[in-house]
């Protein structure tokens, strides 16, 4: 039996949050729109979520401190994120994806892989499917998307990004090498800044350079990661589209209005963040083993630390206990804190779960979680907070869901 050729489509919405805002407010169209924290005339804290392509011309991008964005573009239109609306639009877009195939792997709120191998007979060649998908999204949502189609995920993901916004890039099997070869390493999906810097030092600047580099040497210097990237650089990627949505982590972070020394406020914030993360996990039926702390000092230096425990949990007390431990073993008391973040990952199948010695204790604690969840369900998510946690403040909306 001959194996049918794979066709993977990667779709990613253009300037997603900002484009939704431009759609909702026609007067924003053609203008630099920045979605994110309040810039407070250049004194605002927090970061840019995303911005319209008009704003990108000023050098603004996602995750940039909002005050830097304001400096670059004081006349821009600054909009707070409307998470509820974006999730709804995301759901509607994913419904459209299902018109094309059932083999869909969501990557984030605005992007997914679609395995369209089985759809060609019915819907036509890949290029036509790409055009139709873009048309359907535009027709239904008045938003543009960029699409990449290739024989594998790695190339499809790179392709969708190459001609943004409103792009459609198709890479056939026999063109993969010439397509990848000239691209700079920053186009390499999955390679972090540090890896790229290291590779640059070894004289590797393009994906083509990486493909030509002796495999053994890469393996020696970079281990498994080196071999993985070597294969990708040669366009070899067998990863399949995994249809069900596997959430990898749940996290929340908080930026203080002013950098703080106040240990009391820091402690309360860590409780509150642990509560929020645990609550979100329980809501989604998730339990994880690895607890992550993010700590950013004044001046932006950031450390992340994590600890893996012997059982999966979504229990507020357990998560908080570990966060507290991570914080106190790593915190430098001489420095002010700018941001705190709490996350949990390592979600495994229930069968792999090991029962902890403290299971009874956990059960007891879970009762408290249950009560908390019920109250939140009934009276809203800010209705309850443990005694030691933060008071409800007008800042509550800044806790990003
Ligand atoms: P992206 O697809 O990375 O960005 P984008 O859709 O805004 O722009 P592009 O045309 O380059 O794809 O992310 C999707 C949304 O996720 C984005 O609209 C806002 C949100 N987001 C953040 O809130 N913070 C971030 O740091 C990033 C990267 C995205
Ligand atoms: Mg996008």
PDB file of N, CA and C and ligand atoms in Angstrom, residues 12-16 110 164, ligand 2:
ATOM      1  N   UNK A  12      -2.613  30.819  11.123  1.00  0.00           N
ATOM      2  CA  UNK A  12      -2.371  31.734  12.250  1.00  0.00           C
ATOM      3  C   UNK A  12      -3.003  33.084  11.915  1.00  0.00           C
ATOM      4  N   UNK A  13      -3.864  33.551  12.811  1.00  0.00           N
ATOM      5  CA  UNK A  13      -4.566  34.814  12.575  1.00  0.00           C
ATOM      6  C   UNK A  13      -3.574  35.990  12.594  1.00  0.00           C
ATOM      7  N   UNK A  14      -3.857  37.007  11.823  1.00  0.00           N
ATOM      8  CA  UNK A  14      -2.970  38.173  11.762  1.00  0.00           C
ATOM      9  C   UNK A  14      -3.313  39.153  12.884  1.00  0.00           C
ATOM     10  N   UNK A  15      -2.285  39.535  13.640  1.00  0.00           N
ATOM     11  CA  UNK A  15      -2.429  40.525  14.728  1.00  0.00           C
ATOM     12  C   UNK A  15      -3.729  40.297  15.507  1.00  0.00           C
ATOM     13  N   UNK A  16      -3.925  39.050  15.946  1.00  0.00           N
ATOM     14  CA  UNK A  16      -5.256  38.597  16.352  1.00  0.00           C
ATOM     15  C   UNK A  16      -6.050  39.564  17.253  1.00  0.00           C
ATOM     16  N   UNK A 110      -4.980  31.469  18.525  1.00  0.00           N
ATOM     17  CA  UNK A 110      -5.228  31.898  17.139  1.00  0.00           C
ATOM     18  C   UNK A 110      -4.507  31.068  16.084  1.00  0.00           C
ATOM     19  N   UNK A 164       3.197  37.159   6.112  1.00  0.00           N
ATOM     20  CA  UNK A 164       2.181  37.802   6.936  1.00  0.00           C
ATOM     21  C   UNK A 164       2.112  39.287   6.649  1.00  0.00           C
TER      22      UNK A 164
HETATM   23 MG1  LIG B   2      -1.330  35.326  15.088  1.00  0.00          MG
END
